[in-house]
Each structure stands twice: as structure tokens, then as C-alpha cells.
Amino acid sequence: MKYLHCPIAEGMAPSDALGERSGPLLALLDQMLLHYEGGGRAIYLHSWAGCGRAGLVGASLLSLLRPDLEAAALLEWV
């Protein structure tokens, strides 16, 4: 198991989501993709309630893994 930490303040969006290309969320997504592509079988995401920040990270990761899905489908999967 590998622990990856990406602090996102509750009720706030990460700076990456606002157009900055070098923030902690993109670095975290890169690490999760490397884990998955290297044969990792599961990625567990969580935040306090699990429906805001964790959902954002989950949808972002899924959009990289499944670029064919539209936004509504990504949210449905997450």
C-alpha cells in the first residue's frame, strides 16, 4: 500500500482545477496513473464526506483513464 497526500482545503477547489499546470493535484494524478499502469489493482480515495474533494479527484483520474467519456458519464461512474 502506498499513501499519497494531496491537501485540498474543505469547500475549495485545488489550484490545478483553475488552470495552473504544476499544482499538487496534477502530481497526485500522475502518481495514481503510474500506480495503475504499473499493475496496481485498486486506488482508494477519501475526504471527510467523500462527495466533494474525493469525487473531484476520482472524476479527474477517470477522465484521464477514459477520455471517451463525457462529463455526465464521468460523474455517474464516480
PDB file of N, CA and C in Angstrom:
ATOM      1  N   MET A   1       0.839  -1.166   0.000  1.00  0.00           N
ATOM      2  CA  MET A   1       0.000   0.000   0.000  1.00  0.00           C
ATOM      3  C   MET A   1       0.891   1.238   0.000  1.00  0.00           C
ATOM      4  N   LYS A   2       0.479   2.226  -0.758  1.00  0.00           N
ATOM      5  CA  LYS A   2       1.223   3.477  -0.826  1.00  0.00           C
ATOM      6  C   LYS A   2       0.274   4.614  -0.467  1.00  0.00           C
ATOM      7  N   TYR A   3       0.702   5.474   0.423  1.00  0.00           N
ATOM      8  CA  TYR A   3      -0.107   6.603   0.863  1.00  0.00           C
ATOM      9  C   TYR A   3       0.335   7.852   0.108  1.00  0.00           C
ATOM     10  N   LEU A   4      -0.610   8.493  -0.571  1.00  0.00           N
ATOM     11  CA  LEU A   4      -0.346   9.739  -1.280  1.00  0.00           C
ATOM     12  C   LEU A   4      -1.216  10.818  -0.667  1.00  0.00           C
ATOM     13  N   HIS A   5      -0.635  11.947  -0.386  1.00  0.00           N
ATOM     14  CA  HIS A   5      -1.361  13.021   0.280  1.00  0.00           C
ATOM     15  C   HIS A   5      -1.426  14.243  -0.620  1.00  0.00           C
ATOM     16  N   CYS A   6      -2.621  14.773  -0.794  1.00  0.00           N
ATOM     17  CA  CYS A   6      -2.821  15.976  -1.597  1.00  0.00           C
ATOM     18  C   CYS A   6      -3.812  16.864  -0.850  1.00  0.00           C
ATOM     19  N   PRO A   7      -3.309  17.773  -0.034  1.00  0.00           N
ATOM     20  CA  PRO A   7      -4.233  18.596   0.759  1.00  0.00           C
ATOM     21  C   PRO A   7      -5.040  19.561  -0.114  1.00  0.00           C
ATOM     22  N   ILE A   8      -6.351  19.453   0.018  1.00  0.00           N
ATOM     23  CA  ILE A   8      -7.282  20.375  -0.632  1.00  0.00           C
ATOM     24  C   ILE A   8      -8.182  20.888   0.488  1.00  0.00           C
ATOM     25  N   ALA A   9      -8.190  22.179   0.704  1.00  0.00           N
ATOM     26  CA  ALA A   9      -8.996  22.747   1.783  1.00  0.00           C
ATOM     27  C   ALA A   9     -10.469  22.450   1.547  1.00  0.00           C
ATOM     28  N   GLU A  10     -11.175  22.099   2.618  1.00  0.00           N
ATOM     29  CA  GLU A  10     -12.603  21.792   2.516  1.00  0.00           C
ATOM     30  C   GLU A  10     -13.369  22.971   1.926  1.00  0.00           C
ATOM     31  N   GLY A  11     -14.216  22.663   0.969  1.00  0.00           N
ATOM     32  CA  GLY A  11     -15.018  23.695   0.339  1.00  0.00           C
ATOM     33  C   GLY A  11     -14.296  24.485  -0.740  1.00  0.00           C
ATOM     34  N   MET A  12     -13.045  24.112  -1.045  1.00  0.00           N
ATOM     35  CA  MET A  12     -12.252  24.831  -2.032  1.00  0.00           C
ATOM     36  C   MET A  12     -11.883  23.886  -3.177  1.00  0.00           C
ATOM     37  N   ALA A  13     -11.618  24.467  -4.325  1.00  0.00           N
ATOM     38  CA  ALA A  13     -11.109  23.695  -5.451  1.00  0.00           C
ATOM     39  C   ALA A  13      -9.588  23.771  -5.433  1.00  0.00           C
ATOM     40  N   PRO A  14      -8.911  22.708  -5.856  1.00  0.00           N
ATOM     41  CA  PRO A  14      -7.450  22.781  -5.929  1.00  0.00           C
ATOM     42  C   PRO A  14      -7.033  23.791  -6.983  1.00  0.00           C
ATOM     43  N   SER A  15      -5.854  24.371  -6.821  1.00  0.00           N
ATOM     44  CA  SER A  15      -5.400  25.396  -7.755  1.00  0.00           C
ATOM     45  C   SER A  15      -5.303  24.870  -9.175  1.00  0.00           C
ATOM     46  N   ASP A  16      -4.992  23.560  -9.356  1.00  0.00           N
ATOM     47  CA  ASP A  16      -4.884  22.980 -10.697  1.00  0.00           C
ATOM     48  C   ASP A  16      -6.189  23.131 -11.473  1.00  0.00           C
ATOM     49  N   ALA A  17      -7.305  22.959 -10.774  1.00  0.00           N
ATOM     50  CA  ALA A  17      -8.597  22.997 -11.440  1.00  0.00           C
ATOM     51  C   ALA A  17      -8.897  24.385 -11.993  1.00  0.00           C
ATOM     52  N   LEU A  18      -8.141  25.368 -11.570  1.00  0.00           N
ATOM     53  CA  LEU A  18      -8.357  26.737 -12.029  1.00  0.00           C
ATOM     54  C   LEU A  18      -7.375  27.135 -13.116  1.00  0.00           C
ATOM     55  N   GLY A  19      -6.652  26.155 -13.658  1.00  0.00           N
ATOM     56  CA  GLY A  19      -5.797  26.431 -14.800  1.00  0.00           C
ATOM     57  C   GLY A  19      -4.305  26.371 -14.547  1.00  0.00           C
ATOM     58  N   GLU A  20      -3.863  26.286 -13.296  1.00  0.00           N
ATOM     59  CA  GLU A  20      -2.426  26.172 -13.026  1.00  0.00           C
ATOM     60  C   GLU A  20      -1.991  24.745 -13.339  1.00  0.00           C
ATOM     61  N   ARG A  21      -0.888  24.565 -14.035  1.00  0.00           N
ATOM     62  CA  ARG A  21      -0.485  23.244 -14.518  1.00  0.00           C
ATOM     63  C   ARG A  21       0.599  22.574 -13.677  1.00  0.00           C
ATOM     64  N   SER A  22       0.937  23.104 -12.526  1.00  0.00           N
ATOM     65  CA  SER A  22       2.038  22.492 -11.775  1.00  0.00           C
ATOM     66  C   SER A  22       1.681  22.235 -10.318  1.00  0.00           C
ATOM     67  N   GLY A  23       0.412  22.173 -10.007  1.00  0.00           N
ATOM     68  CA  GLY A  23      -0.006  22.038  -8.624  1.00  0.00           C
ATOM     69  C   GLY A  23      -0.031  20.610  -8.119  1.00  0.00           C
ATOM     70  N   PRO A  24      -0.404  20.440  -6.847  1.00  0.00           N
ATOM     71  CA  PRO A  24      -0.360  19.133  -6.198  1.00  0.00           C
ATOM     72  C   PRO A  24      -1.365  18.133  -6.758  1.00  0.00           C
ATOM     73  N   LEU A  25      -2.511  18.575  -7.258  1.00  0.00           N
ATOM     74  CA  LEU A  25      -3.485  17.619  -7.782  1.00  0.00           C
ATOM     75  C   LEU A  25      -2.948  16.914  -9.021  1.00  0.00           C
ATOM     76  N   LEU A  26      -2.329  17.649  -9.922  1.00  0.00           N
ATOM     77  CA  LEU A  26      -1.772  17.008 -11.121  1.00  0.00           C
ATOM     78  C   LEU A  26      -0.650  16.046 -10.760  1.00  0.00           C
ATOM     79  N   ALA A  27       0.166  16.399  -9.783  1.00  0.00           N
ATOM     80  CA  ALA A  27       1.224  15.497  -9.337  1.00  0.00           C
ATOM     81  C   ALA A  27       0.621  14.221  -8.744  1.00  0.00           C
ATOM     82  N   LEU A  28      -0.446  14.379  -7.976  1.00  0.00           N
ATOM     83  CA  LEU A  28      -1.125  13.219  -7.394  1.00  0.00           C
ATOM     84  C   LEU A  28      -1.718  12.337  -8.487  1.00  0.00           C
ATOM     85  N   LEU A  29      -2.380  12.950  -9.475  1.00  0.00           N
ATOM     86  CA  LEU A  29      -2.951  12.178 -10.576  1.00  0.00           C
ATOM     87  C   LEU A  29      -1.867  11.433 -11.344  1.00  0.00           C
ATOM     88  N   ASP A  30      -0.732  12.073 -11.561  1.00  0.00           N
ATOM     89  CA  ASP A  30       0.392  11.400 -12.217  1.00  0.00           C
ATOM     90  C   ASP A  30       0.828  10.164 -11.436  1.00  0.00           C
ATOM     91  N   GLN A  31       0.923  10.291 -10.118  1.00  0.00           N
ATOM     92  CA  GLN A  31       1.342   9.160  -9.294  1.00  0.00           C
ATOM     93  C   GLN A  31       0.303   8.047  -9.325  1.00  0.00           C
ATOM     94  N   MET A  32      -0.980   8.402  -9.316  1.00  0.00           N
ATOM     95  CA  MET A  32      -2.025   7.386  -9.375  1.00  0.00           C
ATOM     96  C   MET A  32      -2.024   6.673 -10.727  1.00  0.00           C
ATOM     97  N   LEU A  33      -1.792   7.420 -11.810  1.00  0.00           N
ATOM     98  CA  LEU A  33      -1.714   6.797 -13.132  1.00  0.00           C
ATOM     99  C   LEU A  33      -0.532   5.842 -13.221  1.00  0.00           C
ATOM    100  N   LEU A  34       0.602   6.236 -12.665  1.00  0.00           N
ATOM    101  CA  LEU A  34       1.771   5.347 -12.658  1.00  0.00           C
ATOM    102  C   LEU A  34       1.465   4.070 -11.887  1.00  0.00           C
ATOM    103  N   HIS A  35       0.776   4.202 -10.765  1.00  0.00           N
ATOM    104  CA  HIS A  35       0.384   3.038  -9.970  1.00  0.00           C
ATOM    105  C   HIS A  35      -0.510   2.111 -10.794  1.00  0.00           C
ATOM    106  N   TYR A  36      -1.531   2.678 -11.428  1.00  0.00           N
ATOM    107  CA  TYR A  36      -2.480   1.898 -12.224  1.00  0.00           C
ATOM    108  C   TYR A  36      -1.799   1.244 -13.409  1.00  0.00           C
ATOM    109  N   GLU A  37      -1.023   2.017 -14.152  1.00  0.00           N
ATOM    110  CA  GLU A  37      -0.353   1.489 -15.337  1.00  0.00           C
ATOM    111  C   GLU A  37       0.722   0.465 -14.974  1.00  0.00           C
ATOM    112  N   GLY A  38       1.224   0.536 -13.738  1.00  0.00           N
ATOM    113  CA  GLY A  38       2.223  -0.421 -13.277  1.00  0.00           C
ATOM    114  C   GLY A  38       1.610  -1.692 -12.713  1.00  0.00           C
ATOM    115  N   GLY A  39       0.311  -1.867 -12.878  1.00  0.00           N
ATOM    116  CA  GLY A  39      -0.342  -3.090 -12.418  1.00  0.00           C
ATOM    117  C   GLY A  39      -1.081  -2.943 -11.106  1.00  0.00           C
ATOM    118  N   GLY A  40      -1.130  -1.742 -10.561  1.00  0.00           N
ATOM    119  CA  GLY A  40      -1.892  -1.528  -9.330  1.00  0.00           C
ATOM    120  C   GLY A  40      -3.349  -1.870  -9.557  1.00  0.00           C
ATOM    121  N   ARG A  41      -3.965  -2.553  -8.611  1.00  0.00           N
ATOM    122  CA  ARG A  41      -5.311  -3.059  -8.827  1.00  0.00           C
ATOM    123  C   ARG A  41      -6.385  -2.184  -8.194  1.00  0.00           C
ATOM    124  N   ALA A  42      -6.016  -1.313  -7.279  1.00  0.00           N
ATOM    125  CA  ALA A  42      -7.040  -0.503  -6.623  1.00  0.00           C
ATOM    126  C   ALA A  42      -6.451   0.838  -6.215  1.00  0.00           C
ATOM    127  N   ILE A  43      -7.302   1.832  -6.241  1.00  0.00           N
ATOM    128  CA  ILE A  43      -6.963   3.164  -5.733  1.00  0.00           C
ATOM    129  C   ILE A  43      -8.112   3.572  -4.827  1.00  0.00           C
ATOM    130  N   TYR A  44      -7.803   3.877  -3.595  1.00  0.00           N
ATOM    131  CA  TYR A  44      -8.803   4.287  -2.619  1.00  0.00           C
ATOM    132  C   TYR A  44      -8.656   5.775  -2.381  1.00  0.00           C
ATOM    133  N   LEU A  45      -9.733   6.510  -2.587  1.00  0.00           N
ATOM    134  CA  LEU A  45      -9.740   7.959  -2.370  1.00  0.00           C
ATOM    135  C   LEU A  45     -10.674   8.278  -1.222  1.00  0.00           C
ATOM    136  N   HIS A  46     -10.304   9.273  -0.441  1.00  0.00           N
ATOM    137  CA  HIS A  46     -11.258   9.701   0.572  1.00  0.00           C
ATOM    138  C   HIS A  46     -11.007  11.140   0.967  1.00  0.00           C
ATOM    139  N   SER A  47     -12.060  11.744   1.421  1.00  0.00           N
ATOM    140  CA  SER A  47     -12.010  13.060   2.055  1.00  0.00           C
ATOM    141  C   SER A  47     -13.002  12.976   3.211  1.00  0.00           C
ATOM    142  N   TRP A  48     -13.256  14.064   3.872  1.00  0.00           N
ATOM    143  CA  TRP A  48     -14.099  13.995   5.069  1.00  0.00           C
ATOM    144  C   TRP A  48     -15.449  13.354   4.772  1.00  0.00           C
ATOM    145  N   ALA A  49     -16.189  13.862   3.808  1.00  0.00           N
ATOM    146  CA  ALA A  49     -17.509  13.310   3.487  1.00  0.00           C
ATOM    147  C   ALA A  49     -17.462  12.381   2.282  1.00  0.00           C
ATOM    148  N   GLY A  50     -16.431  12.506   1.453  1.00  0.00           N
ATOM    149  CA  GLY A  50     -16.281  11.623   0.303  1.00  0.00           C
ATOM    150  C   GLY A  50     -17.128  11.987  -0.897  1.00  0.00           C
ATOM    151  N   CYS A  51     -17.684  13.180  -0.915  1.00  0.00           N
ATOM    152  CA  CYS A  51     -18.549  13.522  -2.050  1.00  0.00           C
ATOM    153  C   CYS A  51     -18.116  14.811  -2.755  1.00  0.00           C
ATOM    154  N   GLY A  52     -17.132  15.496  -2.249  1.00  0.00           N
ATOM    155  CA  GLY A  52     -16.653  16.718  -2.885  1.00  0.00           C
ATOM    156  C   GLY A  52     -15.254  16.536  -3.427  1.00  0.00           C
ATOM    157  N   ARG A  53     -14.293  16.630  -2.537  1.00  0.00           N
ATOM    158  CA  ARG A  53     -12.892  16.532  -2.958  1.00  0.00           C
ATOM    159  C   ARG A  53     -12.552  15.160  -3.512  1.00  0.00           C
ATOM    160  N   ALA A  54     -12.992  14.091  -2.856  1.00  0.00           N
ATOM    161  CA  ALA A  54     -12.710  12.742  -3.355  1.00  0.00           C
ATOM    162  C   ALA A  54     -13.383  12.526  -4.709  1.00  0.00           C
ATOM    163  N   GLY A  55     -14.585  13.044  -4.861  1.00  0.00           N
ATOM    164  CA  GLY A  55     -15.285  12.929  -6.137  1.00  0.00           C
ATOM    165  C   GLY A  55     -14.578  13.683  -7.249  1.00  0.00           C
ATOM    166  N   LEU A  56     -14.056  14.852  -6.913  1.00  0.00           N
ATOM    167  CA  LEU A  56     -13.314  15.649  -7.894  1.00  0.00           C
ATOM    168  C   LEU A  56     -12.067  14.908  -8.359  1.00  0.00           C
ATOM    169  N   VAL A  57     -11.319  14.362  -7.422  1.00  0.00           N
ATOM    170  CA  VAL A  57     -10.098  13.632  -7.770  1.00  0.00           C
ATOM    171  C   VAL A  57     -10.458  12.365  -8.547  1.00  0.00           C
ATOM    172  N   GLY A  58     -11.503  11.660  -8.112  1.00  0.00           N
ATOM    173  CA  GLY A  58     -11.931  10.452  -8.810  1.00  0.00           C
ATOM    174  C   GLY A  58     -12.357  10.736 -10.242  1.00  0.00           C
ATOM    175  N   ALA A  59     -13.152  11.776 -10.434  1.00  0.00           N
ATOM    176  CA  ALA A  59     -13.598  12.142 -11.781  1.00  0.00           C
ATOM    177  C   ALA A  59     -12.422  12.602 -12.641  1.00  0.00           C
ATOM    178  N   SER A  60     -11.479  13.313 -12.040  1.00  0.00           N
ATOM    179  CA  SER A  60     -10.296  13.762 -12.784  1.00  0.00           C
ATOM    180  C   SER A  60      -9.459  12.575 -13.241  1.00  0.00           C
ATOM    181  N   LEU A  61      -9.244  11.620 -12.340  1.00  0.00           N
ATOM    182  CA  LEU A  61      -8.475  10.428 -12.691  1.00  0.00           C
ATOM    183  C   LEU A  61      -9.199   9.622 -13.768  1.00  0.00           C
ATOM    184  N   LEU A  62     -10.496   9.432 -13.597  1.00  0.00           N
ATOM    185  CA  LEU A  62     -11.255   8.665 -14.575  1.00  0.00           C
ATOM    186  C   LEU A  62     -11.240   9.345 -15.943  1.00  0.00           C
ATOM    187  N   SER A  63     -11.247  10.676 -15.971  1.00  0.00           N
ATOM    188  CA  SER A  63     -11.209  11.381 -17.257  1.00  0.00           C
ATOM    189  C   SER A  63      -9.888  11.131 -17.989  1.00  0.00           C
ATOM    190  N   LEU A  64      -8.815  10.894 -17.233  1.00  0.00           N
ATOM    191  CA  LEU A  64      -7.530  10.571 -17.860  1.00  0.00           C
ATOM    192  C   LEU A  64      -7.497   9.127 -18.357  1.00  0.00           C
ATOM    193  N   LEU A  65      -8.147   8.242 -17.612  1.00  0.00           N
ATOM    194  CA  LEU A  65      -8.169   6.834 -17.986  1.00  0.00           C
ATOM    195  C   LEU A  65      -9.186   6.543 -19.087  1.00  0.00           C
ATOM    196  N   ARG A  66     -10.271   7.293 -19.118  1.00  0.00           N
ATOM    197  CA  ARG A  66     -11.347   7.070 -20.091  1.00  0.00           C
ATOM    198  C   ARG A  66     -11.707   8.386 -20.778  1.00  0.00           C
ATOM    199  N   PRO A  67     -10.839   8.900 -21.649  1.00  0.00           N
ATOM    200  CA  PRO A  67     -11.097  10.182 -22.297  1.00  0.00           C
ATOM    201  C   PRO A  67     -12.325  10.167 -23.215  1.00  0.00           C
ATOM    202  N   ASP A  68     -12.851   8.982 -23.523  1.00  0.00           N
ATOM    203  CA  ASP A  68     -14.034   8.874 -24.364  1.00  0.00           C
ATOM    204  C   ASP A  68     -15.323   9.239 -23.618  1.00  0.00           C
ATOM    205  N   LEU A  69     -15.288   9.257 -22.288  1.00  0.00           N
ATOM    206  CA  LEU A  69     -16.483   9.559 -21.504  1.00  0.00           C
ATOM    207  C   LEU A  69     -16.706  11.067 -21.399  1.00  0.00           C
ATOM    208  N   GLU A  70     -17.961  11.468 -21.498  1.00  0.00           N
ATOM    209  CA  GLU A  70     -18.314  12.875 -21.307  1.00  0.00           C
ATOM    210  C   GLU A  70     -18.487  13.149 -19.823  1.00  0.00           C
ATOM    211  N   ALA A  71     -18.547  14.423 -19.452  1.00  0.00           N
ATOM    212  CA  ALA A  71     -18.595  14.818 -18.044  1.00  0.00           C
ATOM    213  C   ALA A  71     -19.720  14.143 -17.271  1.00  0.00           C
ATOM    214  N   ALA A  72     -20.915  14.082 -17.833  1.00  0.00           N
ATOM    215  CA  ALA A  72     -22.048  13.461 -17.134  1.00  0.00           C
ATOM    216  C   ALA A  72     -21.777  11.995 -16.845  1.00  0.00           C
ATOM    217  N   ALA A  73     -21.174  11.291 -17.800  1.00  0.00           N
ATOM    218  CA  ALA A  73     -20.853   9.871 -17.603  1.00  0.00           C
ATOM    219  C   ALA A  73     -19.772   9.693 -16.548  1.00  0.00           C
ATOM    220  N   LEU A  74     -18.787  10.590 -16.530  1.00  0.00           N
ATOM    221  CA  LEU A  74     -17.737  10.518 -15.505  1.00  0.00           C
ATOM    222  C   LEU A  74     -18.347  10.646 -14.112  1.00  0.00           C
ATOM    223  N   LEU A  75     -19.228  11.622 -13.942  1.00  0.00           N
ATOM    224  CA  LEU A  75     -19.855  11.819 -12.634  1.00  0.00           C
ATOM    225  C   LEU A  75     -20.722  10.632 -12.260  1.00  0.00           C
ATOM    226  N   GLU A  76     -21.377  10.035 -13.230  1.00  0.00           N
ATOM    227  CA  GLU A  76     -22.199   8.845 -12.961  1.00  0.00           C
ATOM    228  C   GLU A  76     -21.319   7.708 -12.463  1.00  0.00           C
ATOM    229  N   TRP A  77     -20.173   7.493 -13.095  1.00  0.00           N
ATOM    230  CA  TRP A  77     -19.252   6.428 -12.681  1.00  0.00           C
ATOM    231  C   TRP A  77     -18.740   6.669 -11.270  1.00  0.00           C
ATOM    232  N   VAL A  78     -18.384   7.923 -10.987  1.00  0.00           N
ATOM    233  CA  VAL A  78     -17.810   8.243  -9.671  1.00  0.00           C
ATOM    234  C   VAL A  78     -18.904   8.182  -8.616  1.00  0.00           C
TER     235      VAL A  78
END
